[in-house]
Short mmCIF file of C-alpha atoms in Angstrom, two decimals:
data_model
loop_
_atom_site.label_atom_id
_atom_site.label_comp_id
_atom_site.label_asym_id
_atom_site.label_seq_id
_atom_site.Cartn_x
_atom_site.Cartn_y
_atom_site.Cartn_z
CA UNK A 1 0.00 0.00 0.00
CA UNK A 2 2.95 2.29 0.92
CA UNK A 3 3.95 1.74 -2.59
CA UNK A 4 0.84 2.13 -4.91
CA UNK A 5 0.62 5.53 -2.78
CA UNK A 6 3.97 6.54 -3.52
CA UNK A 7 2.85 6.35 -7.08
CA UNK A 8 -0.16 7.88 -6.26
CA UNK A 9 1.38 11.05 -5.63
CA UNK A 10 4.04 10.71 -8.06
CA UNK A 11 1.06 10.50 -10.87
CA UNK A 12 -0.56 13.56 -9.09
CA UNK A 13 2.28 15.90 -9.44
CA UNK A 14 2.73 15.13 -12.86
CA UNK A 15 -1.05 15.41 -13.42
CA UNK A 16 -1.48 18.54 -15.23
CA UNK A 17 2.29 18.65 -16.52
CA UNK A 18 1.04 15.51 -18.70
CA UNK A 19 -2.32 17.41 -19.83
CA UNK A 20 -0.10 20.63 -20.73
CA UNK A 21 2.26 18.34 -23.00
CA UNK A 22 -0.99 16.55 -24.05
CA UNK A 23 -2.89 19.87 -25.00
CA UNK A 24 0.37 21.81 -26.66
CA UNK A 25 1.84 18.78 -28.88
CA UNK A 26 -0.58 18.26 -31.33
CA UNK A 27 1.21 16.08 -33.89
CA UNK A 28 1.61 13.04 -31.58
CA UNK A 29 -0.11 10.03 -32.75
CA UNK A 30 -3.44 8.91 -32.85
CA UNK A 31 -2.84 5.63 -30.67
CA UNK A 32 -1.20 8.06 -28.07
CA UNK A 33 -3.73 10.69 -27.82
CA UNK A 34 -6.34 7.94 -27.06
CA UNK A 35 -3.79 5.87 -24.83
CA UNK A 36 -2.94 9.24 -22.96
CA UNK A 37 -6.84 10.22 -22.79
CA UNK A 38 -7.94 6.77 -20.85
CA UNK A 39 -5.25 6.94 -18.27
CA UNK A 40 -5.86 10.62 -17.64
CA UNK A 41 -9.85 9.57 -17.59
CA UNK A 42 -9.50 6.93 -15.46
CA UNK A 43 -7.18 9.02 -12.94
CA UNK A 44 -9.40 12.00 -13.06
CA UNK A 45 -12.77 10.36 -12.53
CA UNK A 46 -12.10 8.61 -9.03
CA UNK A 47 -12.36 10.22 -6.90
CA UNK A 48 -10.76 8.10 -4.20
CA UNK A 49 -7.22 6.99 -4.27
CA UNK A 50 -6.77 4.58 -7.67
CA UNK A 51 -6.95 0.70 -6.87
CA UNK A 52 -3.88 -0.09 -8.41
CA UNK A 53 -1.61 -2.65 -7.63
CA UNK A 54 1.88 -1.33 -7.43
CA UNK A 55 2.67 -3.37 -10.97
CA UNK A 56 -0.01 -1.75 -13.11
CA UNK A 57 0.86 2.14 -11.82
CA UNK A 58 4.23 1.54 -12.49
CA UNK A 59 3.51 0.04 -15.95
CA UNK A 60 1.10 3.21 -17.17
CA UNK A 61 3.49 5.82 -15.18
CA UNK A 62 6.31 3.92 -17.74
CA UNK A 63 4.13 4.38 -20.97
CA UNK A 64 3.17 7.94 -19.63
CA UNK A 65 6.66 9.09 -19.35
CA UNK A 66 7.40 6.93 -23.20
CA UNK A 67 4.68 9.09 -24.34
CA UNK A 68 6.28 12.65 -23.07
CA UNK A 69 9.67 12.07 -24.09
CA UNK A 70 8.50 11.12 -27.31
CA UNK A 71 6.44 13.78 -27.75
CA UNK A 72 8.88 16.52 -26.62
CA UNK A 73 11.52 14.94 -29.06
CA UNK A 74 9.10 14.81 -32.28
CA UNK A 75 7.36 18.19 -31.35
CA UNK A 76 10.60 20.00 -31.22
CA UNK A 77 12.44 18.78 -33.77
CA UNK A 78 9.71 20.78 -35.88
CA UNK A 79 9.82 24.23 -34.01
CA UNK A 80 12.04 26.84 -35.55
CA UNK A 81 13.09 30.34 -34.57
CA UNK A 82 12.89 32.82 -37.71
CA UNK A 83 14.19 36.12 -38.07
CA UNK A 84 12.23 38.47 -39.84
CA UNK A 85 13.12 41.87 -41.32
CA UNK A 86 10.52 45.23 -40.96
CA UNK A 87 10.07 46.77 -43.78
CA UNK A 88 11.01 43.64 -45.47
CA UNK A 89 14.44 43.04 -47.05
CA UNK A 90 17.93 43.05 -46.50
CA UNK A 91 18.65 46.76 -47.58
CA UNK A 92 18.00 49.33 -45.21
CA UNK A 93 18.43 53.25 -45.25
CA UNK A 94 19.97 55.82 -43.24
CA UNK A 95 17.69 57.38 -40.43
CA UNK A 96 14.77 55.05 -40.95
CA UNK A 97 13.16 52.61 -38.28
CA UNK A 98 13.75 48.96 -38.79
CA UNK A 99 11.83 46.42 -36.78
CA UNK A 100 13.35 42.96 -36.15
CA UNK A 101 11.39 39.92 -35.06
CA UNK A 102 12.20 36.61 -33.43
CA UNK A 103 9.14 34.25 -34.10
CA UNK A 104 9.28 30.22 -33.01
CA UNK A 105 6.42 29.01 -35.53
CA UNK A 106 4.70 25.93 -33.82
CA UNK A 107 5.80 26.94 -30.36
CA UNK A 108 4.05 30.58 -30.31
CA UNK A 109 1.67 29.62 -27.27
CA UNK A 110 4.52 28.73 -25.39
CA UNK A 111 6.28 30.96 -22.95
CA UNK A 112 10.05 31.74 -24.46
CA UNK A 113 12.67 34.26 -23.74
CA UNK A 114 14.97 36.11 -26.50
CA UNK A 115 18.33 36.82 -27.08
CA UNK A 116 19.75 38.65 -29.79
CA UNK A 117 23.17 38.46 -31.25
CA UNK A 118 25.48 40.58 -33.35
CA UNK A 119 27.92 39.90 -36.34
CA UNK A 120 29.60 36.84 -33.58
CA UNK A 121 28.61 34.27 -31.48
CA UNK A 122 29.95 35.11 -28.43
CA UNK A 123 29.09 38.94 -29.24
CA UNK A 124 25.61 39.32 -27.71
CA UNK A 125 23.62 42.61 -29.44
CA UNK A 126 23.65 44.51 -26.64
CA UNK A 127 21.58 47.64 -27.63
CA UNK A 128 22.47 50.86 -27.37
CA UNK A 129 20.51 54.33 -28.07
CA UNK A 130 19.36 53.81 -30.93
CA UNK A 131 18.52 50.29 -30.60
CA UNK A 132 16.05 48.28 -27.90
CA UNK A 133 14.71 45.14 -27.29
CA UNK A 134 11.00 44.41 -26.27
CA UNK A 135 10.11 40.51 -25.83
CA UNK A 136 10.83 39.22 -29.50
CA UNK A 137 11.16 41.82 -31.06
CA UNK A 138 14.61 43.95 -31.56
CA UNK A 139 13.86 47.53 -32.51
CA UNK A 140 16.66 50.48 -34.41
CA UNK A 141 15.15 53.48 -33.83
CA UNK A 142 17.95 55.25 -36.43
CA UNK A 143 19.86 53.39 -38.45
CA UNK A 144 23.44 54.19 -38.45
CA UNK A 145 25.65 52.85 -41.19
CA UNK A 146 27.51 50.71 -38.40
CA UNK A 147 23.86 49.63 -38.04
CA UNK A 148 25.51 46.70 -40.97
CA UNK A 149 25.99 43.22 -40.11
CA UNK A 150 24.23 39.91 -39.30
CA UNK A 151 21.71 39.42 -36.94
CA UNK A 152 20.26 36.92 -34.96
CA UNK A 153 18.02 35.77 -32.09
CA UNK A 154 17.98 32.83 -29.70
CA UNK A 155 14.81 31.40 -27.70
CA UNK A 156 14.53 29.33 -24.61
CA UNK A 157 11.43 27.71 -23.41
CA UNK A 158 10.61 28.81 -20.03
CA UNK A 159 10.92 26.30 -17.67
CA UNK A 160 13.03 24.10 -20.02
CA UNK A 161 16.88 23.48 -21.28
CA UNK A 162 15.10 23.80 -25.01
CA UNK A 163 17.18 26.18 -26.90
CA UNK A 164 16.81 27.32 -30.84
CA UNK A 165 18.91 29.30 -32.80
CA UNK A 166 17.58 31.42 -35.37
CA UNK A 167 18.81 31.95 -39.08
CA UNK A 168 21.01 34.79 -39.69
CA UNK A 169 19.61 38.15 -41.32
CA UNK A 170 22.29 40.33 -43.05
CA UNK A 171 21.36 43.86 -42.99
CA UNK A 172 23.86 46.08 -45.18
CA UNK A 173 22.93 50.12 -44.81
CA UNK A 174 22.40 52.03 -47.98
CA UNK A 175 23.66 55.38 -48.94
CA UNK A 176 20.36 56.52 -50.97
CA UNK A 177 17.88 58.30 -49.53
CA UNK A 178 14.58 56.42 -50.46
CA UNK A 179 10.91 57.87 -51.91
CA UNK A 180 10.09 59.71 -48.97
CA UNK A 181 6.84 58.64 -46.50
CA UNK A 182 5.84 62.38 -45.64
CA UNK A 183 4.03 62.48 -41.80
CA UNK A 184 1.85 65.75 -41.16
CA UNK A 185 2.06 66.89 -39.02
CA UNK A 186 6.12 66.03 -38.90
CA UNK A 187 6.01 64.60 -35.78
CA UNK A 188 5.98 60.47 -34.72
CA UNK A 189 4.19 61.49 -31.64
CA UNK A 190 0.58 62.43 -31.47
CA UNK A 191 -2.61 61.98 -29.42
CA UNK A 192 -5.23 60.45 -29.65
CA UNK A 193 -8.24 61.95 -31.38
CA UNK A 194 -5.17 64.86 -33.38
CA UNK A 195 -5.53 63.90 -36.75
CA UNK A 196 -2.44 63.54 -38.93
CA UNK A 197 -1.68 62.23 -42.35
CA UNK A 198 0.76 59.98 -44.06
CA UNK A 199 1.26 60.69 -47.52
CA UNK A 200 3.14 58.29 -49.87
CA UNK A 201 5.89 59.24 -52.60
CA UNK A 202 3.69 61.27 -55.74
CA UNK A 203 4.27 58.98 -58.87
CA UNK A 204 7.13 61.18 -60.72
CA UNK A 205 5.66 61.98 -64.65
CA UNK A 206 1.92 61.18 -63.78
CA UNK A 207 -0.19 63.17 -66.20
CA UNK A 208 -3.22 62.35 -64.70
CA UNK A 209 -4.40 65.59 -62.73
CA UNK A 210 -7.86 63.15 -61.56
CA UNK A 211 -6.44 60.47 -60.13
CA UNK A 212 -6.38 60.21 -56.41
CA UNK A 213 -3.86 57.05 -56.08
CA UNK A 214 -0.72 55.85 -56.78
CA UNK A 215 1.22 52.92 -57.48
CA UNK A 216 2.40 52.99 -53.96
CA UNK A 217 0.41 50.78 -50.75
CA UNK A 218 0.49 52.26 -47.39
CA UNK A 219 1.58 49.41 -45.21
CA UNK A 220 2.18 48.32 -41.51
CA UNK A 221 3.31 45.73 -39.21
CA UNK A 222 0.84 44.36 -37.44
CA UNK A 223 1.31 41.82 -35.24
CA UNK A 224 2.04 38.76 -37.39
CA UNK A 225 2.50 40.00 -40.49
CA UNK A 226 2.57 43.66 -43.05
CA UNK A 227 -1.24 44.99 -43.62
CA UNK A 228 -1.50 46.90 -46.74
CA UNK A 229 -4.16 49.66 -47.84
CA UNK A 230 -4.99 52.85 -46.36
CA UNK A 231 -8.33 51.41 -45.12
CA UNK A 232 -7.08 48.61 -43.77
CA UNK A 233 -4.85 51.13 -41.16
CA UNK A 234 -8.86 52.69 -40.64
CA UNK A 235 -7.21 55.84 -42.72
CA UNK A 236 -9.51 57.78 -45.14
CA UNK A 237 -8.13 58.53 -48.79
CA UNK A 238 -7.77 62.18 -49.04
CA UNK A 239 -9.33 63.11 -52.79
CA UNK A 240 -7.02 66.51 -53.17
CA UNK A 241 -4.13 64.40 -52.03
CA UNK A 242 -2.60 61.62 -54.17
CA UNK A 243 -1.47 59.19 -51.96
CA UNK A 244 -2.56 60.73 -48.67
CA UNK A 245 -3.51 58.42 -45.41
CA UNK A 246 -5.98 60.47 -43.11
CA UNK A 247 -6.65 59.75 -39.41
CA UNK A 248 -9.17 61.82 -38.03
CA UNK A 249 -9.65 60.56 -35.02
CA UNK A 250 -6.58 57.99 -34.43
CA UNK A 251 -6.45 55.98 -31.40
CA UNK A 252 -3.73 53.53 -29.75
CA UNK A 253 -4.37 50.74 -32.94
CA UNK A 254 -2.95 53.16 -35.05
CA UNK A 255 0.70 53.15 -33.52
CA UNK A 256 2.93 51.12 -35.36
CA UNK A 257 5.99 51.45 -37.90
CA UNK A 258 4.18 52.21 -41.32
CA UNK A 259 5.96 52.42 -44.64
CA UNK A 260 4.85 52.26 -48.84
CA UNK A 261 5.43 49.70 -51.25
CA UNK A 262 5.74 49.92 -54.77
CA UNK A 263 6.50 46.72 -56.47
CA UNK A 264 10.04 45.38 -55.35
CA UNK A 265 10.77 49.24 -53.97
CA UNK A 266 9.64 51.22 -51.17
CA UNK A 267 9.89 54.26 -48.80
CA UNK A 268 11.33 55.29 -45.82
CA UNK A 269 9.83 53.65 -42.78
CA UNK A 270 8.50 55.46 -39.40
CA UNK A 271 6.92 54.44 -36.47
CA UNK A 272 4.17 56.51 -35.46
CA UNK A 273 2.79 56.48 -31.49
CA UNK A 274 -0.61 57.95 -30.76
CA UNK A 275 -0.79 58.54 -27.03
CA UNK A 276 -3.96 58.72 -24.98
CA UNK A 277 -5.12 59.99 -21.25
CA UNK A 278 -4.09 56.61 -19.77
CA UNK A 279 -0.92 56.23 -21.70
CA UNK A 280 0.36 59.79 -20.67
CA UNK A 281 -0.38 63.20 -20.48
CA UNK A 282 2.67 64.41 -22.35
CA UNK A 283 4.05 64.08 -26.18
CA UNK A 284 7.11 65.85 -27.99
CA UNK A 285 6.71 66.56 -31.46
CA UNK A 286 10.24 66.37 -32.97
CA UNK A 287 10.21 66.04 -36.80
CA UNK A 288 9.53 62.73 -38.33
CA UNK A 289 12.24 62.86 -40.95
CA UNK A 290 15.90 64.04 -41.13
CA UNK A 291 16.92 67.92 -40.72
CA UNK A 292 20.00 69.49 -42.56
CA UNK A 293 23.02 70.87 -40.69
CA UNK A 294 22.16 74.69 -40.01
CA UNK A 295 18.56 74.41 -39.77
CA UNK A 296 16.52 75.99 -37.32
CA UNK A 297 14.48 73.27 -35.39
CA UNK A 298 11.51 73.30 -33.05
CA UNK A 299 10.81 71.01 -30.22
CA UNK A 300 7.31 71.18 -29.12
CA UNK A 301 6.39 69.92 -26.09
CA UNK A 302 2.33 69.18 -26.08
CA UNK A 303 0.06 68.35 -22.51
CA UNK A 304 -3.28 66.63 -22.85
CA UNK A 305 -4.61 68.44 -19.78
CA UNK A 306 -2.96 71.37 -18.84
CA UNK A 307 0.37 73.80 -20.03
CA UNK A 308 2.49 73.53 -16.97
CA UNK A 309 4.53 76.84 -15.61
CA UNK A 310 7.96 75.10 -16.21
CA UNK A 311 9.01 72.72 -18.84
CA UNK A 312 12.09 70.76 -18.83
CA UNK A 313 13.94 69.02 -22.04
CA UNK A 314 15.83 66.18 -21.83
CA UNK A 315 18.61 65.03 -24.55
CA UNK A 316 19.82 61.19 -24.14
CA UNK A 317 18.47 61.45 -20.39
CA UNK A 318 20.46 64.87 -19.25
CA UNK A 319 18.11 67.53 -18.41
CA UNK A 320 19.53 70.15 -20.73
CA UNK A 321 16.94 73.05 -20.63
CA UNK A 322 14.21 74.28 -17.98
CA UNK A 323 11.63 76.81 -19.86
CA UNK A 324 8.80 79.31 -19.36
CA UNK A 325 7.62 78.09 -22.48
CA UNK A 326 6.73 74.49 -23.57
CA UNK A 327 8.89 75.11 -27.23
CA UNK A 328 12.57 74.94 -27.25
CA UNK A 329 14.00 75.95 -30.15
CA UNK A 330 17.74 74.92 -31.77
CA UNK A 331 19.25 76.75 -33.57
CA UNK A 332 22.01 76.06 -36.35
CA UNK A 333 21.46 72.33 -35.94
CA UNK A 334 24.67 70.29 -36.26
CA UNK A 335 25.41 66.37 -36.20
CA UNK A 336 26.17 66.47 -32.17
CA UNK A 337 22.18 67.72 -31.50
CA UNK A 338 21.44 64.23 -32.69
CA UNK A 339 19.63 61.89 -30.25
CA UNK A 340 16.66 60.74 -28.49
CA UNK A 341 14.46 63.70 -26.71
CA UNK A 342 12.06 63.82 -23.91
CA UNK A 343 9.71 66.72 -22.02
CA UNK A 344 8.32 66.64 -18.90
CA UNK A 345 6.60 68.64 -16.38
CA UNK A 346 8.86 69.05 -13.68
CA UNK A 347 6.54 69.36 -11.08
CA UNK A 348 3.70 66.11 -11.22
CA UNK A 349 7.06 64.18 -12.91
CA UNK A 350 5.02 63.67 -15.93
CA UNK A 351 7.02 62.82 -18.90
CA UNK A 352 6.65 62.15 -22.64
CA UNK A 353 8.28 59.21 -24.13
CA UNK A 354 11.10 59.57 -26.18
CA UNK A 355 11.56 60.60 -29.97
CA UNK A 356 15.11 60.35 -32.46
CA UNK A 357 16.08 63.48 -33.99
CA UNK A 358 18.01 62.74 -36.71
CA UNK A 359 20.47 65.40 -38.41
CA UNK A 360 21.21 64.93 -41.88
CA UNK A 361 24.79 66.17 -43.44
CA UNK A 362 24.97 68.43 -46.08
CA UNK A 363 26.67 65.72 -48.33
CA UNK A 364 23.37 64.33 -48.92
CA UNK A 365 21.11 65.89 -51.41
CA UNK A 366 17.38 66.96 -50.58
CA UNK A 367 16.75 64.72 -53.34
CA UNK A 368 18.01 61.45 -52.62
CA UNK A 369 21.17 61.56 -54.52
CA UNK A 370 23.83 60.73 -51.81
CA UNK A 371 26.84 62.64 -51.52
CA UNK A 372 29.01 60.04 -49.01
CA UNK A 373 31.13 60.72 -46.51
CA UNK A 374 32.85 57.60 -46.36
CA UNK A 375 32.21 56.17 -49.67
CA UNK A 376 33.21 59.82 -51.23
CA UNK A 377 37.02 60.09 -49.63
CA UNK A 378 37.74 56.32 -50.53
CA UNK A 379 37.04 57.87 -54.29
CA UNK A 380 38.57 61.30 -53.95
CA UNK A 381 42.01 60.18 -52.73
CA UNK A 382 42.77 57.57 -55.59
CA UNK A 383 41.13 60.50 -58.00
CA UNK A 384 43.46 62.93 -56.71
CA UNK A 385 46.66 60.41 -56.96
CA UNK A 386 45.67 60.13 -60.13
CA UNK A 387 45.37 64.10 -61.27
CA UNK A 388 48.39 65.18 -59.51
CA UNK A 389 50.22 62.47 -61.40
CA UNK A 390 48.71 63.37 -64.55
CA UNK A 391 49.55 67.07 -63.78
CA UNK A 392 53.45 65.81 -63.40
CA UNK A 393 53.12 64.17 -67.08
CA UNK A 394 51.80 67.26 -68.37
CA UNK A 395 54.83 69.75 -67.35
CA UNK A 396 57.30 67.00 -68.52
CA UNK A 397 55.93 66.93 -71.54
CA UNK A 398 55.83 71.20 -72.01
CA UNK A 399 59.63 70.93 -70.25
CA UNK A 400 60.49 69.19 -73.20
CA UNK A 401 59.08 70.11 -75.73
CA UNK A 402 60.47 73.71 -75.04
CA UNK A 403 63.75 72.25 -74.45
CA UNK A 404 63.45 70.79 -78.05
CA UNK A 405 62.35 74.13 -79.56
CA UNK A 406 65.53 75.57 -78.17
CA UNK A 407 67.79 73.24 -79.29
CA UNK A 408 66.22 73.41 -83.14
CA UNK A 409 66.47 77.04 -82.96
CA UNK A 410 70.32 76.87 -81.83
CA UNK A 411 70.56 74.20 -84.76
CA UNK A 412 69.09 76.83 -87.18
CA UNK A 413 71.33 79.57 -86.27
CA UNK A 414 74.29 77.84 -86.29
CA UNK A 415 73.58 76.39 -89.68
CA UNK A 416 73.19 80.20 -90.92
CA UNK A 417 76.46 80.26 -90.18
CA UNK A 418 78.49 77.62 -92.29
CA UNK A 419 79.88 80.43 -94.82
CA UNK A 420 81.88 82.38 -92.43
CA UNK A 421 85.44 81.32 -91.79
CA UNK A 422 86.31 80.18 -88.04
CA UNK A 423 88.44 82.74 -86.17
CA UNK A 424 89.96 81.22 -83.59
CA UNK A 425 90.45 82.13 -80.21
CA UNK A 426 93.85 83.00 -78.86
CA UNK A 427 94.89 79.82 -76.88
CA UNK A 428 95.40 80.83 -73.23
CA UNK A 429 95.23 78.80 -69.75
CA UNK A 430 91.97 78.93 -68.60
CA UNK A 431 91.77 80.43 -64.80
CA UNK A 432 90.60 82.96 -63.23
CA UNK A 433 92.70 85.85 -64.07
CA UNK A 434 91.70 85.64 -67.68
CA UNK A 435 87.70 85.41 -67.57
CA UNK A 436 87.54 89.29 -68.43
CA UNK A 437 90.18 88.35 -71.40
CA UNK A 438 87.20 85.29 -72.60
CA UNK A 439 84.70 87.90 -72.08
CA UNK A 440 86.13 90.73 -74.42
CA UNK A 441 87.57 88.31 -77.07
CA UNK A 442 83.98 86.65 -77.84
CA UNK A 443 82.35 90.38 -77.70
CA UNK A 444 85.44 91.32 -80.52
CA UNK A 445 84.71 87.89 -82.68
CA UNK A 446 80.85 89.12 -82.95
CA UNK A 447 81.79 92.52 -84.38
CA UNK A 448 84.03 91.06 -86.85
CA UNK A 449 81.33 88.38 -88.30
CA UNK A 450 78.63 91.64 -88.41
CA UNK A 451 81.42 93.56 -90.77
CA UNK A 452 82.13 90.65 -92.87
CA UNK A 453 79.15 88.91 -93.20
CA UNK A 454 76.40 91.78 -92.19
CA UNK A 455 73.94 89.32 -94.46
CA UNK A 456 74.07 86.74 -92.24
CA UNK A 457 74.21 87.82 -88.98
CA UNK A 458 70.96 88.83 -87.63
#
């Protein structure tokens, strides 16, 4: 008896450990299910201890345990961890948003953890700024061009030693500035109920003054996969505005990272956060898209209920300004302004969450065409080897060819000559004394050829 209630309780600590793997591993067999369903039955429905002999627990705790470990083997060996990439596509631009996820595809209503890893194994992707990770997904709120490299994410099964490595997602960082996904207001922070409008790229040599589309889908991430169409988002087509996205009265649904598709190209990407009472009472509107160096730029901070007396602005988490005013205003912009910004009120503590202003250099163009800064010195030095060599050739080439001119002109004077008899020089030792002596014998010789031979002499 002491026994068969030793495996009593063994049976009832396992009890709903064996329904969870029964409920969550659906492709076991047939002949198990129904072998698994009896014994659970037959457990569950007595009430009083099982009459067992110690034999016939032992025998269906045996088959039980069979069951599980054959079940955990064949179930996992099924479950992968992907890596997708958000907007999709291994080319990504500078100063977008880019939205990595880490999905385990028969294992989703299981609890798992995430790890993400960097360009090396033992190199976990430890985020900084820019960059932060929220359950499975791994988000770059700016991409940088050391933003290139290979990703990847690892998930472990609560509970469990299970461990799956994902596939590896190489992102390289372009130097063109995409079709541009215009946000008007410019701001990825609103409230609820503030309409604001997305507006994809205009279709460049359209003739058609009536249309009110493009060739370009609005699209977002939801949470399993891209939605595309402006109605889909609950936008409203705007008739005056090809390609416009309205949201009248937006709520929370409509946060998300939103971008347009064209075919095999597409736009920027943003992610747009609409804020309500209960999610806080404070936004800051910094623009959606990239400034240029020197520009004047205007941080507004906006409060649902009331305009405080003070307002303090916060760059990277330093309190850098406290104002009268709830605008702060900088002034020619420049590369070290870049970074994520913040308001608050400083006296209920309220605070907005956080927005990227992003700076863009004046070696890019307004209109996409990039000007590097890296790529354009690894051109400009070979280029300029190559001109000041070129340059070198050139005044070798005029150095001799006036040297040549010279000598044919010496050639032709001398051959002018050939009539007139030699007079030769009185021979004397050449020193120093008798320089003057060279001097006024040559300057006598030349008078004497002009009297003999005035035709010749020039």
């Amino acid at each position: 008896m002491a026994c068969v209630a030793v495996s009593e309780k063994i049976i009832t600590e396992n009890y709903h450990k064996i329904l969870l793997f029964f409920r969550l591993f659906e492709r076991v067999g047939q002949w198990k299910k129904k072998t698994l369903v009896r014994f659970l039955i037959v457990y569950h429905n007595n009430s009083t201890p099982v009459r067992m002999n110690f034999l016939s627990v032992s025998a269906l705790l045996g088959i039980t345990v069979l069951m599980i470990q054959n079940t955990d083997s064949e179930g996992f060996a099924s479950i992968k961890a992907v890596v997708s990439v958000w907007p999709p596509g291994s080319t990504i631009f500078l100063k977008e948003c880019v939205t990595l996820r880490c999905s385990v595809g028969a294992g989703a209503n299981l609890s798992w953890t995430y790890q993400w890893f960097r360009d090396e194994v033992q190199k976990r992707g430890t985020p900084n700024a820019r960059h932060l990770v929220i359950g499975d997904s791994y988000f770059i709120t700016a991409v940088a061009r050391a933003d290139s490299g290979s990703y990847w994410c690892q998930a472990e099964r609560n509970g469990s030693n299970t461990h799956l490595l994902s596939n590896r997602v190489h992102l390289t960082v372009s130097e063109w500035m995409p079709p541009l996904l215009s946000v008007i207001p410019s701001s990825r922070q609103h409230f609820q109920g503030n309409s604001f409008s997305l507006q994809c790229p205009a279709v460049s040599g359209s003739n058609s003054k009536k249309s009110n589309s493009t060739n370009w889908t609005l699209q977002k991430l939801t949470d399993f996969d891209a939605r595309p169409g402006c109605q889909a988002q609950e936008g409203t087509l705007r008739d005056k505005v090809p390609g416009a996205c309205s949201f009248p009265s937006p709520d929370g649904g409509v946060s998300g990272l939103y971008w347009c598709q064209s075919g095999k190209r597409r736009s920027n990407s943003v992610t747009i956060t609409v804020s309500s009472p209960t999610d806080g009472t404070v936004i800051i509107m910094v623009p959606a898209h990239p400034v240029s160096e020197g520009d004047s730029v205007h941080l507004h901070c906006r409060f649902w209920i009331h305009k405080p007396i003070k307002t303090t602005f916060y760059k990277d988490g330093v309190e850098i300004c406290s104002l009268n005013v709830t605008e702060m205003v900088i002034d020619n912009v420049t590369s070290a302004d870049e970074g994520l910004y913040k308001c608050a009120d400083p006296e209920d503590k309220s605070e907005s969450p956080e927005s990227w202003l992003a700076v863009r250099s004046h070696l890019t163009s307004d209109d996409g065409k990039p000007l590097q800064t890296e790529g354009t010195w690894k051109w400009v030095v070979p280029s300029s080897c190559i001109l000041g060599i070129l340059l070198v050739i050139l005044l070798i080439l005029i150095m001799v060819c006036h040297f040549r001119r010279r000598m044919w002109c010496t050639r032709s004077c001398l051959s002018s000559k050939e009539g007139a008899p030699p007079v030769e020089a009185p021979k004397t030792k050449q020193d120093g004394t008798e320089v003057q002596w060279d001097l006024a014998w040559m300057e006598m010789a030349n008078l004497l050829d002009k009297q003999q031979y005035p035709a010749t002499v020039s």
